[in-house]
Amino acid sequence: MPLPLMGEEDHPGAGSAATAAGAIVEPPRDEELPMNPLTDRAQQPSTRQPRTRRGERALTWALLGSVLVAVLTGALLVLPELNAEVYLSDQVTTALARTWVSGQVLTGALLGVAALGAAAAALGRIRPDRGWVTPATTITAAIQVVTFAVLAQGMGTLSAFGYLTALAVPVILVVLGVQLVRTRPRARIPVALAAIGAGVLLITGRDVVASYVTNMAPALLREASHLLAVVLTMATAVAWAAVLLTRAAEAGSLMRATRWVTRHRVLLTVLAALGPLPYGLARLTWLTPWPQLGGDAVADDPAMALQGLLLGAAAWLGVVLTLGLVARWGEVFPRWFPGRAGRPVPPLLAIIPGGGVALMLCGSAIPLLQTLGLEGALVFPAWFWGPALALAVWGYAGHRAGVLKQGAAARPDASG
């Protein structure tokens, strides 16, 4: 009695032989896939890229920023006396959008845009699995950046940032001097001589310093609401810009451009460091009998001269910090740095403030040209400095991420 033939499904080598011969393999049936309890259908594997933790943090900060801007602009609408020095000011240079709309309309529009951003960011955090949420939040992010970094900024933005940085310069110099004395014995004599000289200047010019402080303190209090509006809107724009950049990085669409920028980062950084030089040099002329950007007012008001010198020092500080993007101390904390000496510098410690300043300069470039014309564009070239600094920060980020090493490592695999 002949034995029954073995079917292909029973033969141990039949499956592999059929596959090797090029037979078509049927896809798994629906009942073999996990079932969706809501639709009672088989779940298909997701092709959406997973969101990184960095992208989630950026969206969280964007949500917080939009909420705070909404609260601030809502308060400005309810309390016009607070808005008098912000968007209701007679000076239309407080915001670029004041060129076309009234301060009341601008305040309401900013409230609406901030509310839209808060809703989109909250939706992106709560329901990121919805297919339309990612493109919706991306479009919203672009709207937030243009609104808060360009339309809501003006000459007042540069003034606020410049004065706050100028006030920080003496504090930075004192901290730097103390740390140099603590960690570098050879620097003690030069630092001591500099401290003695500064003390003599403070004693002989105490009336000038007192006049400067007396005039500056009320001005800062009077402009408190304006300063808060500038800081909040710019910080929110930076957060939403981070959302856009992380989305692009997750998609891999910026990798080729990032490699190019990283490869030329030294040149781009040097060009960015040239941005504040004209302003810093012009302020140094206030120490000569031929002061620029001040005229006769410098000689008549020594307190104004002190203010100008501090603003010039802030510009030189910008030059040094920009060059730090390609310096060793931009990657590893120097020996004199308190508490972190010898440790790697967190990349975001340079990327966030550098990117924020670049965004502020780009947003203020048009109001600066409108107000000061060609002379202002040459003395304070925000139109050049902003994009150059953005490229320099981009190159720094690519360098710290090791994109060139990754490209070199992947090249042999591609050729093989």
C-alpha positions as a Markdown table, in Angstrom:
| # | Residue | x | y | z |
|---|---|---|---|---|
| 1 | Met | 0.0 | 0.0 | 0.0 |
| 2 | Pro | 1.6 | 3.2 | -1.1 |
| 3 | Leu | 2.4 | 5.8 | 1.6 |
| 4 | Pro | 0.6 | 9.1 | 1.4 |
| 5 | Leu | 2.6 | 11.9 | -0.1 |
| 6 | Met | 3.8 | 14.7 | 2.2 |
| 7 | Gly | 2.2 | 18.1 | 1.6 |
| 8 | Glu | 4.4 | 21.2 | 1.3 |
| 9 | Glu | 3.1 | 22.4 | 4.6 |
| 10 | Asp | 4.4 | 19.2 | 6.2 |
| 11 | His | 7.8 | 19.0 | 4.5 |
| 12 | Pro | 10.5 | 20.6 | 6.6 |
| 13 | Gly | 12.4 | 22.1 | 3.7 |
| 14 | Ala | 9.5 | 23.1 | 1.5 |
| 15 | Gly | 9.0 | 26.6 | 2.8 |
| 16 | Ser | 12.7 | 27.6 | 2.4 |
| 17 | Ala | 12.9 | 26.0 | -1.0 |
| 18 | Ala | 9.8 | 27.8 | -2.2 |
| 19 | Thr | 11.1 | 31.0 | -0.9 |
| 20 | Ala | 14.5 | 30.5 | -2.5 |
| 21 | Ala | 12.8 | 29.7 | -5.8 |
| 22 | Gly | 11.1 | 33.1 | -5.7 |
| 23 | Ala | 7.6 | 32.0 | -4.7 |
| 24 | Ile | 5.3 | 34.7 | -3.5 |
| 25 | Val | 4.8 | 34.6 | 0.2 |
| 26 | Glu | 1.4 | 35.7 | 1.4 |
| 27 | Pro | 1.3 | 38.5 | 3.9 |
| 28 | Pro | -0.1 | 37.7 | 7.3 |
| 29 | Arg | -3.8 | 37.7 | 7.6 |
| 30 | Asp | -5.7 | 40.2 | 9.7 |
| 31 | Glu | -6.3 | 37.8 | 12.4 |
| 32 | Glu | -2.6 | 37.4 | 12.9 |
| 33 | Leu | -2.1 | 41.1 | 13.6 |
| 34 | Pro | -3.0 | 42.7 | 16.9 |
| 35 | Met | -6.5 | 44.0 | 17.0 |
| 36 | Asn | -7.6 | 47.6 | 17.7 |
| 37 | Pro | -10.4 | 47.3 | 20.3 |
| 38 | Leu | -11.9 | 50.6 | 19.2 |
| 39 | Thr | -12.3 | 49.8 | 15.5 |
| 40 | Asp | -12.3 | 46.0 | 15.7 |
| 41 | Arg | -9.8 | 45.9 | 12.9 |
| 42 | Ala | -6.2 | 44.8 | 12.7 |
| 43 | Gln | -3.7 | 47.4 | 13.7 |
| 44 | Gln | -1.2 | 48.3 | 11.0 |
| 45 | Pro | 2.4 | 49.0 | 12.0 |
| 46 | Ser | 3.0 | 52.8 | 12.4 |
| 47 | Thr | 5.3 | 54.5 | 10.0 |
| 48 | Arg | 5.4 | 57.8 | 12.0 |
| 49 | Gln | 8.8 | 58.7 | 13.4 |
| 50 | Pro | 8.9 | 58.6 | 17.2 |
| 51 | Arg | 9.2 | 62.0 | 18.8 |
| 52 | Thr | 12.4 | 62.6 | 20.7 |
| 53 | Arg | 12.5 | 63.7 | 24.3 |
| 54 | Arg | 14.2 | 66.9 | 23.1 |
| 55 | Gly | 11.2 | 67.6 | 20.9 |
| 56 | Glu | 8.8 | 67.0 | 23.7 |
| 57 | Arg | 10.7 | 69.4 | 26.0 |
| 58 | Ala | 10.7 | 72.1 | 23.3 |
| 59 | Leu | 6.9 | 71.7 | 22.8 |
| 60 | Thr | 6.4 | 71.9 | 26.6 |
| 61 | Trp | 8.4 | 75.2 | 26.8 |
| 62 | Ala | 6.5 | 76.5 | 23.8 |
| 63 | Leu | 3.3 | 75.7 | 25.6 |
| 64 | Leu | 4.4 | 77.6 | 28.7 |
| 65 | Gly | 5.6 | 80.6 | 26.7 |
| 66 | Ser | 2.4 | 80.9 | 24.8 |
| 67 | Val | 0.4 | 80.7 | 28.0 |
| 68 | Leu | 2.5 | 83.4 | 29.6 |
| 69 | Val | 2.2 | 85.7 | 26.6 |
| 70 | Ala | -1.5 | 85.2 | 26.5 |
| 71 | Val | -1.8 | 86.1 | 30.2 |
| 72 | Leu | 0.4 | 89.2 | 29.7 |
| 73 | Thr | -1.4 | 90.5 | 26.6 |
| 74 | Gly | -4.8 | 89.8 | 28.3 |
| 75 | Ala | -3.6 | 91.9 | 31.2 |
| 76 | Leu | -2.5 | 94.7 | 28.9 |
| 77 | Leu | -5.9 | 94.7 | 27.2 |
| 78 | Val | -7.7 | 95.0 | 30.6 |
| 79 | Leu | -5.2 | 97.5 | 32.0 |
| 80 | Pro | -4.4 | 100.1 | 29.4 |
| 81 | Glu | -2.2 | 102.1 | 31.8 |
| 82 | Leu | 0.2 | 99.2 | 31.7 |
| 83 | Asn | 0.0 | 99.0 | 28.0 |
| 84 | Ala | 0.9 | 102.7 | 27.6 |
| 85 | Glu | 4.6 | 102.0 | 27.6 |
| 86 | Val | 4.3 | 98.8 | 25.5 |
| 87 | Tyr | 2.1 | 98.6 | 22.5 |
| 88 | Leu | 0.0 | 101.7 | 23.1 |
| 89 | Ser | 3.1 | 103.9 | 23.1 |
| 90 | Asp | 3.2 | 106.9 | 20.8 |
| 91 | Gln | 6.5 | 105.5 | 19.4 |
| 92 | Val | 5.5 | 103.0 | 16.6 |
| 93 | Thr | 9.1 | 101.6 | 16.8 |
| 94 | Thr | 8.1 | 99.6 | 19.8 |
| 95 | Ala | 6.9 | 96.9 | 17.4 |
| 96 | Leu | 7.2 | 96.4 | 13.6 |
| 97 | Ala | 3.4 | 95.7 | 13.4 |
| 98 | Arg | 2.6 | 99.1 | 14.8 |
| 99 | Thr | 3.5 | 100.4 | 11.3 |
| 100 | Trp | 0.2 | 99.0 | 10.0 |
| 101 | Val | -2.1 | 98.6 | 13.0 |
| 102 | Ser | -2.9 | 100.4 | 16.2 |
| 103 | Gly | -1.5 | 99.3 | 19.5 |
| 104 | Gln | -4.9 | 98.0 | 20.7 |
| 105 | Val | -5.4 | 95.8 | 17.6 |
| 106 | Leu | -1.8 | 94.5 | 17.9 |
| 107 | Thr | -2.3 | 93.6 | 21.6 |
| 108 | Gly | -5.5 | 91.7 | 20.7 |
| 109 | Ala | -3.8 | 89.9 | 17.8 |
| 110 | Leu | -0.9 | 88.9 | 20.0 |
| 111 | Leu | -3.4 | 87.5 | 22.5 |
| 112 | Gly | -5.1 | 85.5 | 19.7 |
| 113 | Val | -1.8 | 84.1 | 18.3 |
| 114 | Ala | -0.6 | 83.2 | 21.8 |
| 115 | Ala | -3.9 | 81.4 | 22.6 |
| 116 | Leu | -3.6 | 79.5 | 19.2 |
| 117 | Gly | -0.1 | 78.4 | 20.1 |
| 118 | Ala | -1.1 | 77.3 | 23.6 |
| 119 | Ala | -3.9 | 75.2 | 22.2 |
| 120 | Ala | -1.7 | 73.6 | 19.5 |
| 121 | Ala | 1.1 | 72.8 | 21.9 |
| 122 | Ala | -1.3 | 71.3 | 24.4 |
| 123 | Leu | -2.9 | 69.2 | 21.6 |
| 124 | Gly | 0.6 | 68.1 | 20.5 |
| 125 | Arg | 1.4 | 67.0 | 24.0 |
| 126 | Ile | -1.9 | 65.2 | 24.7 |
| 127 | Arg | -2.7 | 63.6 | 21.3 |
| 128 | Pro | 0.6 | 63.3 | 19.3 |
| 129 | Asp | -0.7 | 60.1 | 17.7 |
| 130 | Arg | -3.3 | 61.9 | 15.5 |
| 131 | Gly | -2.0 | 62.2 | 12.0 |
| 132 | Trp | -3.0 | 65.8 | 11.5 |
| 133 | Val | -1.6 | 67.1 | 14.8 |
| 134 | Thr | 2.1 | 67.2 | 13.8 |
| 135 | Pro | 1.6 | 69.3 | 10.6 |
| 136 | Ala | -0.8 | 71.5 | 12.5 |
| 137 | Thr | 1.7 | 72.2 | 15.3 |
| 138 | Thr | 4.4 | 72.8 | 12.7 |
| 139 | Ile | 2.4 | 75.4 | 10.9 |
| 140 | Thr | 1.4 | 77.0 | 14.2 |
| 141 | Ala | 5.1 | 77.1 | 15.2 |
| 142 | Ala | 6.0 | 79.0 | 12.1 |
| 143 | Ile | 3.2 | 81.5 | 12.8 |
| 144 | Gln | 4.4 | 81.9 | 16.4 |
| 145 | Val | 8.0 | 82.6 | 15.4 |
| 146 | Val | 7.1 | 85.2 | 12.7 |
| 147 | Thr | 4.6 | 86.9 | 15.1 |
| 148 | Phe | 6.7 | 87.0 | 18.3 |
| 149 | Ala | 10.2 | 87.3 | 16.8 |
| 150 | Val | 9.5 | 89.8 | 14.0 |
| 151 | Leu | 6.1 | 91.5 | 14.1 |
| 152 | Ala | 6.1 | 92.1 | 17.9 |
| 153 | Gln | 9.7 | 93.4 | 18.0 |
| 154 | Gly | 11.2 | 96.7 | 17.2 |
| 155 | Met | 13.8 | 99.2 | 18.3 |
| 156 | Gly | 12.7 | 98.8 | 21.8 |
| 157 | Thr | 13.8 | 95.2 | 21.7 |
| 158 | Leu | 17.4 | 96.1 | 21.0 |
| 159 | Ser | 17.4 | 98.9 | 23.6 |
| 160 | Ala | 16.0 | 96.6 | 26.3 |
| 161 | Phe | 18.5 | 93.9 | 25.6 |
| 162 | Gly | 21.4 | 96.4 | 25.3 |
| 163 | Tyr | 20.7 | 98.1 | 28.6 |
| 164 | Leu | 20.2 | 94.8 | 30.5 |
| 165 | Thr | 23.5 | 93.5 | 29.1 |
| 166 | Ala | 25.3 | 96.7 | 29.9 |
| 167 | Leu | 24.1 | 96.5 | 33.5 |
| 168 | Ala | 25.4 | 92.9 | 33.7 |
| 169 | Val | 28.9 | 93.8 | 32.5 |
| 170 | Pro | 30.2 | 95.1 | 35.8 |
| 171 | Val | 28.9 | 92.0 | 37.6 |
| 172 | Ile | 30.6 | 89.8 | 35.0 |
| 173 | Leu | 33.9 | 91.6 | 35.4 |
| 174 | Val | 33.8 | 91.3 | 39.2 |
| 175 | Val | 33.0 | 87.6 | 39.1 |
| 176 | Leu | 35.7 | 87.0 | 36.5 |
| 177 | Gly | 38.3 | 88.9 | 38.5 |
| 178 | Val | 37.5 | 86.9 | 41.7 |
| 179 | Gln | 37.7 | 83.6 | 39.9 |
| 180 | Leu | 41.0 | 84.5 | 38.3 |
| 181 | Val | 42.5 | 85.4 | 41.6 |
| 182 | Arg | 41.3 | 82.1 | 43.1 |
| 183 | Thr | 42.5 | 79.8 | 40.3 |
| 184 | Arg | 45.4 | 81.6 | 38.6 |
| 185 | Pro | 48.2 | 82.9 | 40.9 |
| 186 | Arg | 49.9 | 84.7 | 38.1 |
| 187 | Ala | 46.8 | 86.8 | 37.4 |
| 188 | Arg | 46.6 | 88.1 | 41.0 |
| 189 | Ile | 48.8 | 91.2 | 40.4 |
| 190 | Pro | 47.1 | 92.3 | 37.2 |
| 191 | Val | 43.7 | 91.8 | 38.7 |
| 192 | Ala | 44.7 | 93.7 | 41.8 |
| 193 | Leu | 46.0 | 96.6 | 39.7 |
| 194 | Ala | 42.8 | 96.6 | 37.7 |
| 195 | Ala | 40.7 | 96.6 | 40.9 |
| 196 | Ile | 42.7 | 99.5 | 42.3 |
| 197 | Gly | 42.2 | 101.5 | 39.1 |
| 198 | Ala | 38.5 | 100.7 | 39.2 |
| 199 | Gly | 38.3 | 101.8 | 42.8 |
| 200 | Val | 40.0 | 105.1 | 42.1 |
| 201 | Leu | 37.6 | 105.8 | 39.2 |
| 202 | Leu | 34.6 | 105.0 | 41.4 |
| 203 | Ile | 35.8 | 107.4 | 44.1 |
| 204 | Thr | 36.7 | 110.2 | 41.8 |
| 205 | Gly | 33.6 | 109.7 | 39.7 |
| 206 | Arg | 31.1 | 108.8 | 42.4 |
| 207 | Asp | 28.9 | 111.7 | 41.4 |
| 208 | Val | 28.7 | 110.4 | 37.8 |
| 209 | Val | 28.0 | 106.8 | 39.0 |
| 210 | Ala | 25.3 | 108.1 | 41.4 |
| 211 | Ser | 23.7 | 110.1 | 38.7 |
| 212 | Tyr | 23.7 | 107.1 | 36.3 |
| 213 | Val | 22.1 | 104.8 | 38.9 |
| 214 | Thr | 19.6 | 107.5 | 39.9 |
| 215 | Asn | 18.5 | 108.0 | 36.3 |
| 216 | Met | 18.6 | 104.3 | 35.3 |
| 217 | Ala | 16.6 | 102.8 | 38.2 |
| 218 | Pro | 13.4 | 104.8 | 37.6 |
| 219 | Ala | 13.7 | 104.3 | 33.8 |
| 220 | Leu | 13.9 | 100.5 | 34.4 |
| 221 | Leu | 10.9 | 100.6 | 36.7 |
| 222 | Arg | 8.9 | 102.7 | 34.2 |
| 223 | Glu | 9.8 | 100.3 | 31.4 |
| 224 | Ala | 9.1 | 97.2 | 33.4 |
| 225 | Ser | 6.0 | 96.1 | 31.5 |
| 226 | His | 7.8 | 96.7 | 28.2 |
| 227 | Leu | 10.9 | 94.7 | 29.3 |
| 228 | Leu | 8.6 | 91.9 | 30.4 |
| 229 | Ala | 6.8 | 91.9 | 27.0 |
| 230 | Val | 10.1 | 91.8 | 25.1 |
| 231 | Val | 11.5 | 89.0 | 27.2 |
| 232 | Leu | 8.4 | 86.8 | 27.1 |
| 233 | Thr | 7.7 | 87.2 | 23.4 |
| 234 | Met | 11.3 | 86.6 | 22.4 |
| 235 | Ala | 11.6 | 83.6 | 24.7 |
| 236 | Thr | 8.4 | 82.2 | 23.3 |
| 237 | Ala | 9.6 | 82.7 | 19.8 |
| 238 | Val | 12.9 | 80.8 | 20.7 |
| 239 | Ala | 10.9 | 77.9 | 22.1 |
| 240 | Trp | 8.7 | 77.6 | 19.0 |
| 241 | Ala | 11.8 | 77.9 | 16.8 |
| 242 | Ala | 13.2 | 75.0 | 18.7 |
| 243 | Val | 10.0 | 73.0 | 17.9 |
| 244 | Leu | 10.6 | 73.7 | 14.2 |
| 245 | Leu | 14.2 | 72.7 | 14.3 |
| 246 | Thr | 13.6 | 69.5 | 16.3 |
| 247 | Arg | 10.9 | 68.5 | 13.8 |
| 248 | Ala | 13.3 | 69.1 | 10.9 |
| 249 | Ala | 16.1 | 67.2 | 12.7 |
| 250 | Glu | 13.8 | 64.2 | 13.4 |
| 251 | Ala | 12.9 | 64.1 | 9.7 |
| 252 | Gly | 16.6 | 64.3 | 8.7 |
| 253 | Ser | 15.8 | 67.1 | 6.2 |
| 254 | Leu | 18.6 | 69.4 | 7.5 |
| 255 | Met | 21.5 | 66.9 | 7.6 |
| 256 | Arg | 23.2 | 67.9 | 4.4 |
| 257 | Ala | 22.9 | 71.6 | 5.2 |
| 258 | Thr | 24.1 | 70.9 | 8.8 |
| 259 | Arg | 27.2 | 69.2 | 7.5 |
| 260 | Trp | 28.0 | 72.1 | 5.2 |
| 261 | Val | 27.5 | 74.7 | 7.9 |
| 262 | Thr | 29.6 | 72.6 | 10.4 |
| 263 | Arg | 32.4 | 72.3 | 7.9 |
| 264 | His | 32.6 | 76.1 | 7.5 |
| 265 | Arg | 31.7 | 77.0 | 11.1 |
| 266 | Val | 35.0 | 78.8 | 11.9 |
| 267 | Leu | 34.6 | 81.2 | 9.0 |
| 268 | Leu | 30.9 | 81.7 | 9.8 |
| 269 | Thr | 31.7 | 82.4 | 13.4 |
| 270 | Val | 34.4 | 84.9 | 12.6 |
| 271 | Leu | 32.0 | 86.7 | 10.3 |
| 272 | Ala | 29.4 | 86.7 | 13.1 |
| 273 | Ala | 31.9 | 88.2 | 15.6 |
| 274 | Leu | 32.3 | 91.2 | 13.2 |
| 275 | Gly | 28.7 | 92.1 | 13.7 |
| 276 | Pro | 29.0 | 94.1 | 17.0 |
| 277 | Leu | 32.4 | 95.5 | 16.1 |
| 278 | Pro | 31.3 | 98.8 | 14.5 |
| 279 | Tyr | 29.1 | 99.7 | 17.5 |
| 280 | Gly | 31.8 | 98.7 | 20.0 |
| 281 | Leu | 34.4 | 100.8 | 18.1 |
| 282 | Ala | 32.1 | 103.8 | 17.9 |
| 283 | Arg | 31.5 | 103.7 | 21.7 |
| 284 | Leu | 35.2 | 103.6 | 22.3 |
| 285 | Thr | 35.5 | 107.0 | 20.6 |
| 286 | Trp | 33.7 | 108.4 | 23.7 |
| 287 | Leu | 37.0 | 108.2 | 25.4 |
| 288 | Thr | 38.5 | 110.6 | 22.9 |
| 289 | Pro | 37.8 | 114.3 | 22.1 |
| 290 | Trp | 36.0 | 113.2 | 19.0 |
| 291 | Pro | 33.1 | 111.0 | 20.2 |
| 292 | Gln | 30.7 | 109.4 | 17.7 |
| 293 | Leu | 27.0 | 108.5 | 18.2 |
| 294 | Gly | 26.7 | 111.1 | 21.0 |
| 295 | Gly | 28.0 | 114.5 | 19.8 |
| 296 | Asp | 28.1 | 117.3 | 22.4 |
| 297 | Ala | 25.8 | 115.5 | 24.8 |
| 298 | Val | 28.6 | 113.3 | 25.9 |
| 299 | Ala | 30.7 | 116.2 | 27.2 |
| 300 | Asp | 27.7 | 117.8 | 28.8 |
| 301 | Asp | 26.5 | 114.7 | 30.6 |
| 302 | Pro | 29.2 | 112.4 | 32.1 |
| 303 | Ala | 26.5 | 109.9 | 33.2 |
| 304 | Met | 25.5 | 109.5 | 29.5 |
| 305 | Ala | 29.2 | 108.8 | 28.7 |
| 306 | Leu | 29.2 | 106.1 | 31.3 |
| 307 | Gln | 26.1 | 104.6 | 29.9 |
| 308 | Gly | 27.6 | 104.6 | 26.4 |
| 309 | Leu | 30.8 | 103.0 | 27.5 |
| 310 | Leu | 28.8 | 100.2 | 29.2 |
| 311 | Leu | 26.8 | 99.6 | 26.0 |
| 312 | Gly | 30.1 | 99.4 | 24.1 |
| 313 | Ala | 31.4 | 96.9 | 26.7 |
| 314 | Ala | 28.3 | 94.8 | 26.0 |
| 315 | Ala | 29.1 | 94.8 | 22.3 |
| 316 | Trp | 32.7 | 93.7 | 23.0 |
| 317 | Leu | 31.3 | 91.0 | 25.3 |
| 318 | Gly | 29.2 | 89.8 | 22.3 |
| 319 | Val | 32.4 | 89.6 | 20.2 |
| 320 | Val | 34.1 | 87.4 | 22.8 |
| 321 | Leu | 31.2 | 85.1 | 23.4 |
| 322 | Thr | 30.7 | 84.6 | 19.7 |
| 323 | Leu | 34.3 | 83.6 | 19.2 |
| 324 | Gly | 33.8 | 81.2 | 22.1 |
| 325 | Leu | 31.7 | 79.1 | 19.7 |
| 326 | Val | 34.9 | 77.9 | 18.1 |
| 327 | Ala | 37.2 | 78.2 | 21.1 |
| 328 | Arg | 38.2 | 75.4 | 23.5 |
| 329 | Trp | 36.4 | 77.1 | 26.4 |
| 330 | Gly | 33.2 | 76.9 | 24.4 |
| 331 | Glu | 33.3 | 73.1 | 24.8 |
| 332 | Val | 35.1 | 72.6 | 28.1 |
| 333 | Phe | 34.7 | 74.9 | 31.1 |
| 334 | Pro | 38.0 | 76.7 | 31.8 |
| 335 | Arg | 39.9 | 76.1 | 35.1 |
| 336 | Trp | 38.7 | 79.4 | 36.6 |
| 337 | Phe | 35.0 | 78.6 | 36.1 |
| 338 | Pro | 33.3 | 78.0 | 39.5 |
| 339 | Gly | 32.1 | 74.5 | 40.2 |
| 340 | Arg | 32.4 | 73.2 | 36.6 |
| 341 | Ala | 36.1 | 73.5 | 35.8 |
| 342 | Gly | 37.3 | 70.9 | 33.3 |
| 343 | Arg | 33.8 | 69.6 | 32.6 |
| 344 | Pro | 32.1 | 69.6 | 29.2 |
| 345 | Val | 29.9 | 72.7 | 28.4 |
| 346 | Pro | 26.3 | 71.6 | 27.9 |
| 347 | Pro | 25.7 | 72.4 | 24.2 |
| 348 | Leu | 22.3 | 74.0 | 25.0 |
| 349 | Leu | 24.1 | 76.5 | 27.3 |
| 350 | Ala | 25.5 | 78.2 | 24.2 |
| 351 | Ile | 22.8 | 77.2 | 21.6 |
| 352 | Ile | 19.8 | 78.6 | 23.4 |
| 353 | Pro | 21.1 | 82.1 | 24.2 |
| 354 | Gly | 23.1 | 82.3 | 21.0 |
| 355 | Gly | 20.0 | 81.3 | 18.9 |
| 356 | Gly | 17.8 | 83.7 | 20.9 |
| 357 | Val | 20.1 | 86.7 | 20.2 |
| 358 | Ala | 20.3 | 85.7 | 16.5 |
| 359 | Leu | 16.5 | 85.5 | 16.3 |
| 360 | Met | 16.2 | 88.9 | 18.1 |
| 361 | Leu | 18.7 | 90.5 | 15.7 |
| 362 | Cys | 16.9 | 89.1 | 12.7 |
| 363 | Gly | 13.5 | 90.3 | 14.0 |
| 364 | Ser | 14.9 | 93.8 | 14.8 |
| 365 | Ala | 16.7 | 94.4 | 11.5 |
| 366 | Ile | 13.7 | 95.9 | 9.6 |
| 367 | Pro | 12.7 | 98.3 | 12.4 |
| 368 | Leu | 16.3 | 99.4 | 12.7 |
| 369 | Leu | 16.5 | 100.1 | 9.0 |
| 370 | Gln | 13.2 | 102.0 | 9.1 |
| 371 | Thr | 14.3 | 104.2 | 12.1 |
| 372 | Leu | 18.0 | 104.8 | 11.6 |
| 373 | Gly | 18.4 | 104.3 | 7.9 |
| 374 | Leu | 21.8 | 103.5 | 6.2 |
| 375 | Glu | 23.9 | 104.9 | 9.0 |
| 376 | Gly | 22.2 | 102.7 | 11.6 |
| 377 | Ala | 22.5 | 99.7 | 9.3 |
| 378 | Leu | 26.3 | 100.2 | 9.1 |
| 379 | Val | 26.9 | 101.0 | 12.8 |
| 380 | Phe | 24.6 | 98.3 | 14.1 |
| 381 | Pro | 24.3 | 95.8 | 11.2 |
| 382 | Ala | 21.6 | 93.6 | 12.6 |
| 383 | Trp | 20.7 | 92.6 | 9.1 |
| 384 | Phe | 24.1 | 90.9 | 8.8 |
| 385 | Trp | 24.9 | 90.0 | 12.4 |
| 386 | Gly | 21.6 | 88.1 | 13.0 |
| 387 | Pro | 21.9 | 85.6 | 10.1 |
| 388 | Ala | 25.6 | 85.2 | 10.6 |
| 389 | Leu | 25.2 | 84.5 | 14.3 |
| 390 | Ala | 22.4 | 82.0 | 13.5 |
| 391 | Leu | 24.8 | 80.1 | 11.1 |
| 392 | Ala | 27.6 | 80.2 | 13.7 |
| 393 | Val | 25.3 | 78.7 | 16.4 |
| 394 | Trp | 24.1 | 76.1 | 13.9 |
| 395 | Gly | 27.7 | 75.1 | 13.1 |
| 396 | Tyr | 28.4 | 74.9 | 16.8 |
| 397 | Ala | 25.4 | 72.6 | 17.3 |
| 398 | Gly | 26.5 | 70.4 | 14.4 |
| 399 | His | 30.0 | 70.2 | 15.7 |
| 400 | Arg | 28.9 | 69.3 | 19.3 |
| 401 | Ala | 26.6 | 66.7 | 17.8 |
| 402 | Gly | 29.5 | 65.2 | 15.7 |
| 403 | Val | 27.7 | 65.3 | 12.4 |
| 404 | Leu | 30.9 | 65.3 | 10.4 |
| 405 | Lys | 32.2 | 62.3 | 12.2 |
| 406 | Gln | 28.9 | 60.5 | 11.6 |
| 407 | Gly | 29.1 | 61.4 | 7.9 |
| 408 | Ala | 32.7 | 60.1 | 7.7 |
| 409 | Ala | 31.7 | 56.9 | 9.5 |
| 410 | Ala | 28.8 | 56.3 | 7.1 |
| 411 | Arg | 30.7 | 56.9 | 3.9 |
| 412 | Pro | 32.6 | 53.6 | 3.8 |
| 413 | Asp | 29.3 | 51.7 | 4.4 |
| 414 | Ala | 27.7 | 53.6 | 1.5 |
| 415 | Ser | 30.6 | 52.8 | -0.8 |
| 416 | Gly | 30.6 | 49.2 | 0.3 |
